[in-house]
Short mmCIF file of C-alpha atoms in Angstrom, two decimals:
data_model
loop_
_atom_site.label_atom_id
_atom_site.label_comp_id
_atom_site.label_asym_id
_atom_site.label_seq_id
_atom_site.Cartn_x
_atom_site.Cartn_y
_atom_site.Cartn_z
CA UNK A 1 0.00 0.00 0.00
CA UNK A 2 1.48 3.17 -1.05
CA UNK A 3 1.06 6.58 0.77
CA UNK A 4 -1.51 8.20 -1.83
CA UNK A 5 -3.74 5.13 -1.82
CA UNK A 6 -6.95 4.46 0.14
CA UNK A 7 -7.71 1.58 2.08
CA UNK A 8 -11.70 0.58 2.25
CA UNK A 9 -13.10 -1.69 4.51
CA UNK A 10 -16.39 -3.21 4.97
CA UNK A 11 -17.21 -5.65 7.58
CA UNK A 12 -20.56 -7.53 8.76
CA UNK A 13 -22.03 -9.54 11.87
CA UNK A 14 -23.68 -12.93 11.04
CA UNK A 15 -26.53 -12.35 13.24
CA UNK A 16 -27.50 -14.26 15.28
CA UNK A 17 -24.90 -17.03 13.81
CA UNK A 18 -25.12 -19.82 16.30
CA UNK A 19 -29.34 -19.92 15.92
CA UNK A 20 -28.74 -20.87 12.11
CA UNK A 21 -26.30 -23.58 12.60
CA UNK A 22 -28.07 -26.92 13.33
CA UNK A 23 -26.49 -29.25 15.96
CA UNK A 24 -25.97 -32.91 14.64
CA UNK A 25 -29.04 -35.14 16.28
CA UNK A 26 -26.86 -37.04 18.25
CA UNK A 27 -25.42 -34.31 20.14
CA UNK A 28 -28.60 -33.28 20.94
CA UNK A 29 -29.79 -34.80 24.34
CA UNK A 30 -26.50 -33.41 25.56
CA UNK A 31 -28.16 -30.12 24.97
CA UNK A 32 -31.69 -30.22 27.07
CA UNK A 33 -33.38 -29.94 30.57
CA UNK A 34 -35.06 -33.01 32.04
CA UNK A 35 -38.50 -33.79 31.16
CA UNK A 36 -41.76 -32.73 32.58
CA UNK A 37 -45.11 -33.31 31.71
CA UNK A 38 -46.62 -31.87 28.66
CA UNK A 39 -49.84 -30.27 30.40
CA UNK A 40 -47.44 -28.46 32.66
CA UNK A 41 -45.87 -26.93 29.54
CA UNK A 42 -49.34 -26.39 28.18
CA UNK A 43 -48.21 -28.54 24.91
CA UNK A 44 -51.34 -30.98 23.58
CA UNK A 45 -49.73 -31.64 20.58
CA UNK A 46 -46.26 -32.04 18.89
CA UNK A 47 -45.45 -32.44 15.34
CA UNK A 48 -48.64 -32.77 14.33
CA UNK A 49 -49.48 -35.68 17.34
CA UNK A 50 -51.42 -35.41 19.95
CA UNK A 51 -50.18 -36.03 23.08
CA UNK A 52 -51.62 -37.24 26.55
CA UNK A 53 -50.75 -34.90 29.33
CA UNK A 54 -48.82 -36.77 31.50
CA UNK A 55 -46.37 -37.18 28.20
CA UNK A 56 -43.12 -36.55 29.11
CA UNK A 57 -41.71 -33.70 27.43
CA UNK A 58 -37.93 -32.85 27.07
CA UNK A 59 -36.86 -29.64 25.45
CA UNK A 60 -33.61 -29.71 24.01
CA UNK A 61 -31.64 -27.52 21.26
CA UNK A 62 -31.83 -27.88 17.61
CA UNK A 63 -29.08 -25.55 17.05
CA UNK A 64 -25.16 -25.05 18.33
CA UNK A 65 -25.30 -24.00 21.74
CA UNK A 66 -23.08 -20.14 22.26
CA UNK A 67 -21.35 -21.10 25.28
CA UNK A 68 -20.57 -24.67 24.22
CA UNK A 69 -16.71 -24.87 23.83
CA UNK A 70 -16.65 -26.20 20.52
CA UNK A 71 -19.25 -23.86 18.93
CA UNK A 72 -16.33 -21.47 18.51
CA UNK A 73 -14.65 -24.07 16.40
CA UNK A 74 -17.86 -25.29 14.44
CA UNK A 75 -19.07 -21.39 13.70
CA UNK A 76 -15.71 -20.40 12.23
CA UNK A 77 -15.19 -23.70 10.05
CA UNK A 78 -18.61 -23.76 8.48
CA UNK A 79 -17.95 -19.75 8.10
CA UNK A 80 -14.55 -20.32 6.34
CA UNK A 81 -16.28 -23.02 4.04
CA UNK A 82 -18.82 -20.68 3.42
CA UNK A 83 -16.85 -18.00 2.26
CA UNK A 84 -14.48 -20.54 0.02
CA UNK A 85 -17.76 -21.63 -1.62
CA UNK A 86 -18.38 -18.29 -2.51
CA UNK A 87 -15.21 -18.26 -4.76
CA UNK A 88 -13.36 -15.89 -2.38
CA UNK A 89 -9.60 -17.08 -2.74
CA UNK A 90 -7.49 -18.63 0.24
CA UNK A 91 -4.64 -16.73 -1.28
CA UNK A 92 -6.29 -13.59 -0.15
CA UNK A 93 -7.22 -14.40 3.78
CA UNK A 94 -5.67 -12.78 6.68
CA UNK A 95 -5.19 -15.66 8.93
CA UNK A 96 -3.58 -15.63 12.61
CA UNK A 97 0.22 -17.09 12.26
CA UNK A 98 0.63 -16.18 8.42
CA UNK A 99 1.67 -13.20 6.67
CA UNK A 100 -1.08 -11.47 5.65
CA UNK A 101 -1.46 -11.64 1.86
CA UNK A 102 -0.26 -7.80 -0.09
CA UNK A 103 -3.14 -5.42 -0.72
CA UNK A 104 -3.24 -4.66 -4.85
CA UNK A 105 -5.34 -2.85 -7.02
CA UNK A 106 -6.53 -6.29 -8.67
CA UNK A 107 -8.58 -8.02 -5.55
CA UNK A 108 -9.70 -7.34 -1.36
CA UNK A 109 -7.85 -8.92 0.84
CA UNK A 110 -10.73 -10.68 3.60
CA UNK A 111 -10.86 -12.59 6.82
CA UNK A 112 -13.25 -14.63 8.74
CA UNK A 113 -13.80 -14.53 12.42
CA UNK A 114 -16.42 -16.81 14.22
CA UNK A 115 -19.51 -14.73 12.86
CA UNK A 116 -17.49 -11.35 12.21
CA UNK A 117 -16.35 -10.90 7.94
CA UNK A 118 -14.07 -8.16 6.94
CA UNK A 119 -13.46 -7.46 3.66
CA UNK A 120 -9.93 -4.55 2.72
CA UNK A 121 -9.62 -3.33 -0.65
CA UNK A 122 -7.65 -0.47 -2.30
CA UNK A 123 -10.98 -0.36 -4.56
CA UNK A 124 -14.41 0.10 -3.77
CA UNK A 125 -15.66 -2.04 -5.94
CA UNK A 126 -13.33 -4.82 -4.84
CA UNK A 127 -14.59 -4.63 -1.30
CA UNK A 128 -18.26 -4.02 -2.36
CA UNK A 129 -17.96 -6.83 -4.62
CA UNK A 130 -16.08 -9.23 -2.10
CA UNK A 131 -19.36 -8.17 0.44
CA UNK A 132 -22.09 -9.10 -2.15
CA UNK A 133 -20.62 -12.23 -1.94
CA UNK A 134 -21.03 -13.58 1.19
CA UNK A 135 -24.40 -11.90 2.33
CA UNK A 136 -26.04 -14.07 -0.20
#
């Protein structure tokens, strides 16, 4: 980057991230509170079948728990595949422990963290372009 140029940068928040990420089904009954009966709850029916109302109901999570330790892991992996699907080069990532790839006139320079993308151009339309990308 040379002292006359410009440096844009764009960056966006997967929100909510962790509520769009489906835990595997066998994980799940790690993820739940112990049952109680479905007339407590005021539940009759579930899927589409009716239930008695001493049924014993146990909510769990569908989706990858924040504070779980390995939801940092999962986010940012199926964040970074994402992103890769999208076309958007590995050459070009800033990731922790490497040098960060040279910012040019020809493409943005972007990085991933957890639920966080940042995209660092020299052009607008290289960082606009990088952004379209991945809000699809």
């Amino acid at each position: 980057m040379g002292p006359n140029d410009t440096l844009f940068v764009a960056q966006c928040d997967i929100q909510t991230a962790f509520y769009y990420m489906e835990l595997l089904l066998p994980l799940r009954h790690f993820f739940g509170f112990r049952g109680c009966p479905a007339s407590d709850l005021g539940v009759s029916s579930l899927n589409g079948r009716k239930l008695k109302p001493g049924t014993m109901v146990h909510a769990r999570l569908r989706v990858i728990p924040v504070g779980w330790t390995h939801s940092l892991c999962l986010c940012q992996t199926i964040h970074e595949r994402a992103v890769a699907l999208e076309g958007l080069r590995e050459d070009r990532k800033v990731v922790e422990g490497r040098v960060a790839p040279p910012l040019d006139e020809e493409v943005a320079v972007h990085t991933e963290y957890v639920d966080i993308f940042a995209a660092l151009a020299l052009q607008p339309e290289l960082f606009q372009s990088c952004m379209r990308s991945v809000q699809r």
